[in-house]
Amino acid sequence: MADLIAYVARKILLAIPVILLATLIVFLMLYMTGDPINALSPPHASPELKDALREKYGLDRPPYEQYGLFLWHLVHGDLGVSVGFATRDLQVGDLIVERLPRTLELMAIGLSISYSIGIPLGIFSALRHNSLGDRSVMVFTLLAYAMPSFWLGILFMLFFAVKLDWLPLGGTTGGFASIILPAITLGIGNAALTTRMMRSSTLEVIRQDFITQLRSRGLPEKEIIYKHAVKNAILPVITVIGLDIGWFVAGSVVVETVFSWPGIGMLITTSISNADFPVVRGCILVLAMFVIAGNLMADILYAYVDPRVRLG
Amino acid sequence: MIGVRKGLNDKLISWKMAGGVKQSAADMIERGARNKMVVIGFTIIVFMVLTAVLAPVLPIADPTEQNLNEDELLQPPSSENWFGTDELGRDVFSRVLWGARVSLLVATLAVLVSMVIGIVLGLTAGYFGGKVDYFISGTIDLFWTFPPFLLALAFAAGLGAGLYNVILAISISYWAGFARLMRGQALSMRERQFVEASRALGAGHLRMMFVHVLPNCIAPLIVWASIGVADAITIESSLSFLGVGTKPPTPSWGWMLQSGMLYLDGASWVSTFPGIAMVFTILGFNLLGDGLRDVLDPRMKGLRR
C-alpha cells in the first residue's frame, strides 16, 4: 500500500508541469494576434478607453508579471471577467460553474452509452472471431470512427428529429429526451474504440492456457467465458476509462454546439463568435483540467490493478 | 476525439524495440498491395486526390459564384446541379469538389509540418539519450497529454480563422505523436550493428541520424502519417464547423455542414453531400493506415490505438 501512495504522489507531482503548460497556452492565446487589448475592448473603442482598459486588465505590466498575476488569480479561483457584449464584467468562473453540470451530465451519459455498447459488442465479436458477425462489427467500428461527431449529430438530427420527429432537435426543453441524441453522438465514436479494445483483449485472454485448462476440466463454456475470460479481459479496458475523458472533452465542444446543449462546449463556441476571450480561455482551461484529472485517474487505476507498475 | 491511442502506440513502439518484424518501407508497400484494406483505402485516396487536383480544370460551376435568383436558391439535386444548390444559389457539387482541395491541403500540410517537428525532436531525443532525451521527452509528454483537438482549438481561437492559422494550429497540436514514435524507433536503431559500424567509420551525428537511422524508420512513419491525415481532416472540419477554421467563402466541408444545418428541414442536400465526401476521405486514410499497420505488425491486427 505504501508503494501505491508513493506512486500516486509522484504522479500528482508530475501533473504540475502539465497544468502549467495548459495555463501558459491559454495565457498566450490572447497574444497570438498581437496586441491583446484589441481582443478585450469593445469594437471602435477610443484610445483613452483602451488605455483605461489596459490598466484595468493589467496589460501595462511586463508579460512575465502578467503571467504571474494570471496564475495568482487562478490559484484563488479567479478566471477574470467576461468582455462579451451581453455578459460584460461578469465573472468567468460563475459563467462556467453555471454550465458545468450540463457538460458533466452529457459526458456521464455518453460514457455509459459508449461502454454499454462497446463491451458487449467487443465480447460478441471476439467469440465469433472472423465470422460474418465479427466482420460487421469491425465495419461498424471503422465507420463510427471515421465519422466526425458533428456530422453524426447532423445525421441523427435529420433522421430522428426532422424526418421521424421522435426526439427534440436540440436545446434542453424536451427534458430527458433532449439528452438522448447528443449523448449517443458523443458516445458512439468512443464505443467503436472500446469495441476494438474489448475484442482484442478478449481474443488475447481466451487463447491463454488457463482457459484451455478450464475447458479440459469440463466447465460449461458459458461459465468459462463469463466467469473467467471476460473478467480478465475487461480489466485493461476499464482501467483506461480515464483516458477516454480526453475524447469526451474534445467531443463535447462540437456535440454541444450541434445540439445547442448549454454546457461548457457551447459556451466556448458562442464566446468565440462574441470575441469573448477570457471566457474562451477559462473554458479551455477547465476542459484541460478534466483531461489531466482523467489521465491521473487512469494512471492510478492502472497501478492499483497491476502492482508491477508502482515499482517502475 | 483522438485521445485513446496512448497505450497502443507504446505497444507498437515496444514491439519494434524488441526486434520486431522486418519493416522496410518497400517491403511494407509490397505486402500492402495484397491487403484488402490497404487497396480500398488507397483507391479512395487516389480518387479524392484526383478530384481535388482536377477541381479547377473540370467543367464545373465556380464554387463561390452566387446566384441570388429566387428560383436558384436551395434547389434539389438536378441534371444541372448534381448535388443541388445552397442558400446562396451556389453549386453544391462544385463546392464539395473544391472542399476536398481545402481539406486535403490543410491536412497534408499540417501532417507534414508536425512530422518534421516530430522527426527532428524525436530523433534527437532517441539518438542522443541522456539529458537531451530527458528534456525533449518531458516536452513531448506534456503535449501528448492533451487531445490534439483541444490544443488545436486553443491555438485556432487565439490565432483567429484562416487557412494558414488552421495549419499552424493543427501542426502545433499533433507533432507529439510523431515525436514519440520517432524517439522509440531511434532508441532501438542506435544499438543496431550497421549504425555502430558507421560510427566506427567516423560518421558524424547528423549523418548517422538522417542517413542511417531515419530511413529505417520510414515504414511506421507512413502508417502514422496516414492516420494523421484522417485525424487532421477531422480536426480541420470540426474547427471550421465551430467557426475558427478556414474562413468563408473558402469552400470547406466543415463550414458547409455548419451553414447547411439551418436548412436540414427541406434542403438536407446542402449538408449531406459534403458530409459524405468528408467521411469517405477520412475512411480512406484510416483504412490505408490500419491496413499498413497490420502488414507492418500482424500482432497488432484489429487493435487500434
PDB file of C-alpha atoms in Angstrom, chain A residues 14 17-19 21-22 25-26 28-33 135 138 142-143 145-151 153-155 157-158 162-163 169 190 193 196-197 199-200 204 240 243-251 253-254 257-259 268-269 272 277 280 284 287-289 291-292 295, chain B residues 1-8 11 36-37 139 141-143 145-147 149-151 153-160 227 231 234 237-239 241-244 253-254 257-258 261 264-266 268 271-276 278-279 282-283 286-287 290 293 301-305:
ATOM      1  CA  LEU A  14       4.286  15.095 -12.438  1.00  0.00           C
ATOM      2  CA  PRO A  17       4.154  20.890 -15.304  1.00  0.00           C
ATOM      3  CA  VAL A  18       1.236  19.723 -17.436  1.00  0.00           C
ATOM      4  CA  ILE A  19      -1.088  22.094 -15.614  1.00  0.00           C
ATOM      5  CA  LEU A  21       1.642  24.189 -19.826  1.00  0.00           C
ATOM      6  CA  ALA A  22      -2.140  24.397 -20.060  1.00  0.00           C
ATOM      7  CA  ILE A  25      -1.105  28.126 -23.626  1.00  0.00           C
ATOM      8  CA  VAL A  26      -4.369  29.774 -22.599  1.00  0.00           C
ATOM      9  CA  LEU A  28      -0.614  33.106 -24.677  1.00  0.00           C
ATOM     10  CA  MET A  29      -3.888  32.772 -26.623  1.00  0.00           C
ATOM     11  CA  LEU A  30      -4.509  36.470 -26.088  1.00  0.00           C
ATOM     12  CA  TYR A  31      -1.121  37.412 -27.521  1.00  0.00           C
ATOM     13  CA  MET A  32      -1.195  35.301 -30.661  1.00  0.00           C
ATOM     14  CA  THR A  33      -2.754  38.011 -32.786  1.00  0.00           C
ATOM     15  CA  ARG A 135     -16.749  -8.581 -39.663  1.00  0.00           C
ATOM     16  CA  MET A 138     -15.488  -4.311 -37.432  1.00  0.00           C
ATOM     17  CA  LEU A 142     -14.425   1.675 -38.866  1.00  0.00           C
ATOM     18  CA  LEU A 143     -17.396   3.768 -39.942  1.00  0.00           C
ATOM     19  CA  TYR A 145     -14.571   6.072 -36.041  1.00  0.00           C
ATOM     20  CA  ALA A 146     -14.396   7.865 -39.388  1.00  0.00           C
ATOM     21  CA  MET A 147     -17.500   9.927 -38.570  1.00  0.00           C
ATOM     22  CA  PRO A 148     -16.661  13.342 -37.172  1.00  0.00           C
ATOM     23  CA  SER A 149     -19.090  13.839 -34.299  1.00  0.00           C
ATOM     24  CA  PHE A 150     -20.719  16.958 -35.719  1.00  0.00           C
ATOM     25  CA  TRP A 151     -21.579  15.123 -38.920  1.00  0.00           C
ATOM     26  CA  GLY A 153     -25.002  14.632 -34.897  1.00  0.00           C
ATOM     27  CA  ILE A 154     -26.425  16.281 -38.003  1.00  0.00           C
ATOM     28  CA  LEU A 155     -27.410  12.873 -39.424  1.00  0.00           C
ATOM     29  CA  MET A 157     -30.972  15.245 -36.151  1.00  0.00           C
ATOM     30  CA  LEU A 158     -32.030  14.730 -39.727  1.00  0.00           C
ATOM     31  CA  VAL A 162     -36.623  16.192 -38.642  1.00  0.00           C
ATOM     32  CA  LYS A 163     -37.824  13.107 -40.556  1.00  0.00           C
ATOM     33  CA  LEU A 169     -33.967  18.915 -32.422  1.00  0.00           C
ATOM     34  CA  ASN A 190     -15.640   6.023 -28.297  1.00  0.00           C
ATOM     35  CA  LEU A 193     -12.688   2.228 -29.849  1.00  0.00           C
ATOM     36  CA  ARG A 196     -11.972  -2.861 -30.682  1.00  0.00           C
ATOM     37  CA  MET A 197     -10.072  -2.880 -27.414  1.00  0.00           C
ATOM     38  CA  ARG A 199     -12.381  -7.542 -28.801  1.00  0.00           C
ATOM     39  CA  SER A 200      -8.604  -7.823 -28.892  1.00  0.00           C
ATOM     40  CA  GLU A 204      -5.892 -12.475 -26.096  1.00  0.00           C
ATOM     41  CA  VAL A 240      -8.152   3.322 -19.461  1.00  0.00           C
ATOM     42  CA  LEU A 243      -8.066   8.402 -20.912  1.00  0.00           C
ATOM     43  CA  ASP A 244     -11.478   8.494 -22.572  1.00  0.00           C
ATOM     44  CA  ILE A 245     -12.168  11.765 -20.778  1.00  0.00           C
ATOM     45  CA  GLY A 246      -9.966  13.399 -23.413  1.00  0.00           C
ATOM     46  CA  TRP A 247     -12.196  12.074 -26.160  1.00  0.00           C
ATOM     47  CA  PHE A 248     -15.335  13.265 -24.389  1.00  0.00           C
ATOM     48  CA  VAL A 249     -13.951  16.679 -23.565  1.00  0.00           C
ATOM     49  CA  ALA A 250     -12.967  17.311 -27.179  1.00  0.00           C
ATOM     50  CA  GLY A 251     -16.192  15.825 -28.472  1.00  0.00           C
ATOM     51  CA  VAL A 253     -17.386  21.106 -27.623  1.00  0.00           C
ATOM     52  CA  VAL A 254     -18.618  20.030 -31.034  1.00  0.00           C
ATOM     53  CA  THR A 257     -22.689  23.184 -30.439  1.00  0.00           C
ATOM     54  CA  VAL A 258     -24.595  20.958 -32.845  1.00  0.00           C
ATOM     55  CA  PHE A 259     -27.418  20.300 -30.414  1.00  0.00           C
ATOM     56  CA  ILE A 268     -16.769  28.161 -25.980  1.00  0.00           C
ATOM     57  CA  THR A 269     -18.379  28.397 -29.393  1.00  0.00           C
ATOM     58  CA  ILE A 272     -15.591  32.641 -29.853  1.00  0.00           C
ATOM     59  CA  PHE A 277     -11.529  35.806 -24.996  1.00  0.00           C
ATOM     60  CA  VAL A 280     -12.912  31.020 -24.122  1.00  0.00           C
ATOM     61  CA  ILE A 284     -10.489  25.588 -22.371  1.00  0.00           C
ATOM     62  CA  LEU A 287     -11.608  21.222 -20.039  1.00  0.00           C
ATOM     63  CA  ALA A 288      -7.826  20.759 -19.901  1.00  0.00           C
ATOM     64  CA  MET A 289      -8.105  20.118 -16.160  1.00  0.00           C
ATOM     65  CA  VAL A 291      -8.174  15.757 -19.247  1.00  0.00           C
ATOM     66  CA  ILE A 292      -5.375  15.942 -16.686  1.00  0.00           C
ATOM     67  CA  ASN A 295      -5.075  10.836 -17.103  1.00  0.00           C
TER      68      ASN A 295
ATOM     69  CA  MET B   1     -11.590  12.501 -30.092  1.00  0.00           C
ATOM     70  CA  ILE B   2      -8.105  11.257 -30.608  1.00  0.00           C
ATOM     71  CA  GLY B   3      -7.031  10.664 -27.069  1.00  0.00           C
ATOM     72  CA  VAL B   4      -7.166   6.950 -26.703  1.00  0.00           C
ATOM     73  CA  ARG B   5      -4.271   5.768 -28.788  1.00  0.00           C
ATOM     74  CA  LYS B   6      -1.852   6.177 -25.919  1.00  0.00           C
ATOM     75  CA  GLY B   7      -1.088   2.731 -24.624  1.00  0.00           C
ATOM     76  CA  LEU B   8      -1.329   1.179 -28.013  1.00  0.00           C
ATOM     77  CA  LYS B  11       2.783  -1.139 -27.649  1.00  0.00           C
ATOM     78  CA  LYS B  36      -7.683  -5.564 -48.880  1.00  0.00           C
ATOM     79  CA  MET B  37      -7.903  -2.598 -46.512  1.00  0.00           C
ATOM     80  CA  THR B 139       8.132  18.305 -23.531  1.00  0.00           C
ATOM     81  CA  ASP B 141       4.805  14.082 -22.833  1.00  0.00           C
ATOM     82  CA  LEU B 142       3.389  17.474 -21.882  1.00  0.00           C
ATOM     83  CA  PHE B 143       1.876  17.923 -25.320  1.00  0.00           C
ATOM     84  CA  THR B 145      -1.371  14.639 -22.518  1.00  0.00           C
ATOM     85  CA  PHE B 146      -3.921  16.773 -24.341  1.00  0.00           C
ATOM     86  CA  PRO B 147      -6.207  15.631 -27.129  1.00  0.00           C
ATOM     87  CA  PHE B 149      -8.390  18.782 -30.961  1.00  0.00           C
ATOM     88  CA  LEU B 150      -8.442  20.644 -27.649  1.00  0.00           C
ATOM     89  CA  LEU B 151      -4.958  22.089 -28.263  1.00  0.00           C
ATOM     90  CA  LEU B 153      -8.993  24.693 -30.627  1.00  0.00           C
ATOM     91  CA  ALA B 154      -6.986  26.807 -28.173  1.00  0.00           C
ATOM     92  CA  PHE B 155      -4.463  27.811 -30.835  1.00  0.00           C
ATOM     93  CA  ALA B 156      -7.074  28.395 -33.531  1.00  0.00           C
ATOM     94  CA  ALA B 157      -9.173  30.519 -31.177  1.00  0.00           C
ATOM     95  CA  GLY B 158      -6.077  32.548 -30.333  1.00  0.00           C
ATOM     96  CA  LEU B 159      -4.867  32.913 -33.898  1.00  0.00           C
ATOM     97  CA  GLY B 160      -8.270  33.507 -35.473  1.00  0.00           C
ATOM     98  CA  ILE B 227      -3.885   8.038 -39.789  1.00  0.00           C
ATOM     99  CA  ASP B 231      -7.289  12.998 -37.896  1.00  0.00           C
ATOM    100  CA  THR B 234     -11.492  15.682 -38.747  1.00  0.00           C
ATOM    101  CA  SER B 237     -13.572  20.348 -40.415  1.00  0.00           C
ATOM    102  CA  SER B 238     -14.525  20.461 -36.731  1.00  0.00           C
ATOM    103  CA  LEU B 239     -12.705  23.771 -36.299  1.00  0.00           C
ATOM    104  CA  PHE B 241     -17.671  23.950 -38.122  1.00  0.00           C
ATOM    105  CA  LEU B 242     -17.076  25.904 -34.903  1.00  0.00           C
ATOM    106  CA  GLY B 243     -16.081  28.998 -36.863  1.00  0.00           C
ATOM    107  CA  VAL B 244     -12.342  29.064 -36.125  1.00  0.00           C
ATOM    108  CA  TRP B 253     -16.584  20.829 -45.689  1.00  0.00           C
ATOM    109  CA  GLY B 254     -16.912  21.768 -42.032  1.00  0.00           C
ATOM    110  CA  LEU B 257     -22.043  21.465 -42.918  1.00  0.00           C
ATOM    111  CA  GLN B 258     -22.386  24.287 -40.420  1.00  0.00           C
ATOM    112  CA  MET B 261     -27.574  22.715 -40.730  1.00  0.00           C
ATOM    113  CA  LEU B 264     -31.776  20.477 -42.668  1.00  0.00           C
ATOM    114  CA  ASP B 265     -35.539  20.521 -42.848  1.00  0.00           C
ATOM    115  CA  GLY B 266     -36.295  20.684 -46.565  1.00  0.00           C
ATOM    116  CA  SER B 268     -30.778  18.390 -46.470  1.00  0.00           C
ATOM    117  CA  SER B 271     -25.088  19.350 -45.664  1.00  0.00           C
ATOM    118  CA  THR B 272     -25.384  15.659 -46.570  1.00  0.00           C
ATOM    119  CA  PHE B 273     -23.150  15.703 -49.663  1.00  0.00           C
ATOM    120  CA  PRO B 274     -20.173  17.455 -48.084  1.00  0.00           C
ATOM    121  CA  GLY B 275     -20.615  15.147 -45.085  1.00  0.00           C
ATOM    122  CA  ILE B 276     -20.491  12.022 -47.234  1.00  0.00           C
ATOM    123  CA  MET B 278     -15.716  14.003 -45.767  1.00  0.00           C
ATOM    124  CA  VAL B 279     -16.435  10.608 -44.188  1.00  0.00           C
ATOM    125  CA  ILE B 282     -11.386  10.067 -43.634  1.00  0.00           C
ATOM    126  CA  LEU B 283     -12.311   6.413 -44.091  1.00  0.00           C
ATOM    127  CA  ASN B 286      -7.937   5.307 -41.851  1.00  0.00           C
ATOM    128  CA  LEU B 287      -8.187   2.139 -43.948  1.00  0.00           C
ATOM    129  CA  ASP B 290      -4.893   0.476 -40.407  1.00  0.00           C
ATOM    130  CA  ARG B 293      -0.128  -1.231 -39.726  1.00  0.00           C
ATOM    131  CA  LYS B 301      -4.260  -6.693 -36.028  1.00  0.00           C
ATOM    132  CA  GLY B 302      -7.616  -5.284 -35.015  1.00  0.00           C
ATOM    133  CA  LEU B 303      -6.051  -3.444 -32.133  1.00  0.00           C
ATOM    134  CA  ARG B 304      -6.396   0.170 -32.915  1.00  0.00           C
ATOM    135  CA  ARG B 305      -4.824   2.880 -30.819  1.00  0.00           C
TER     136      ARG B 305
END
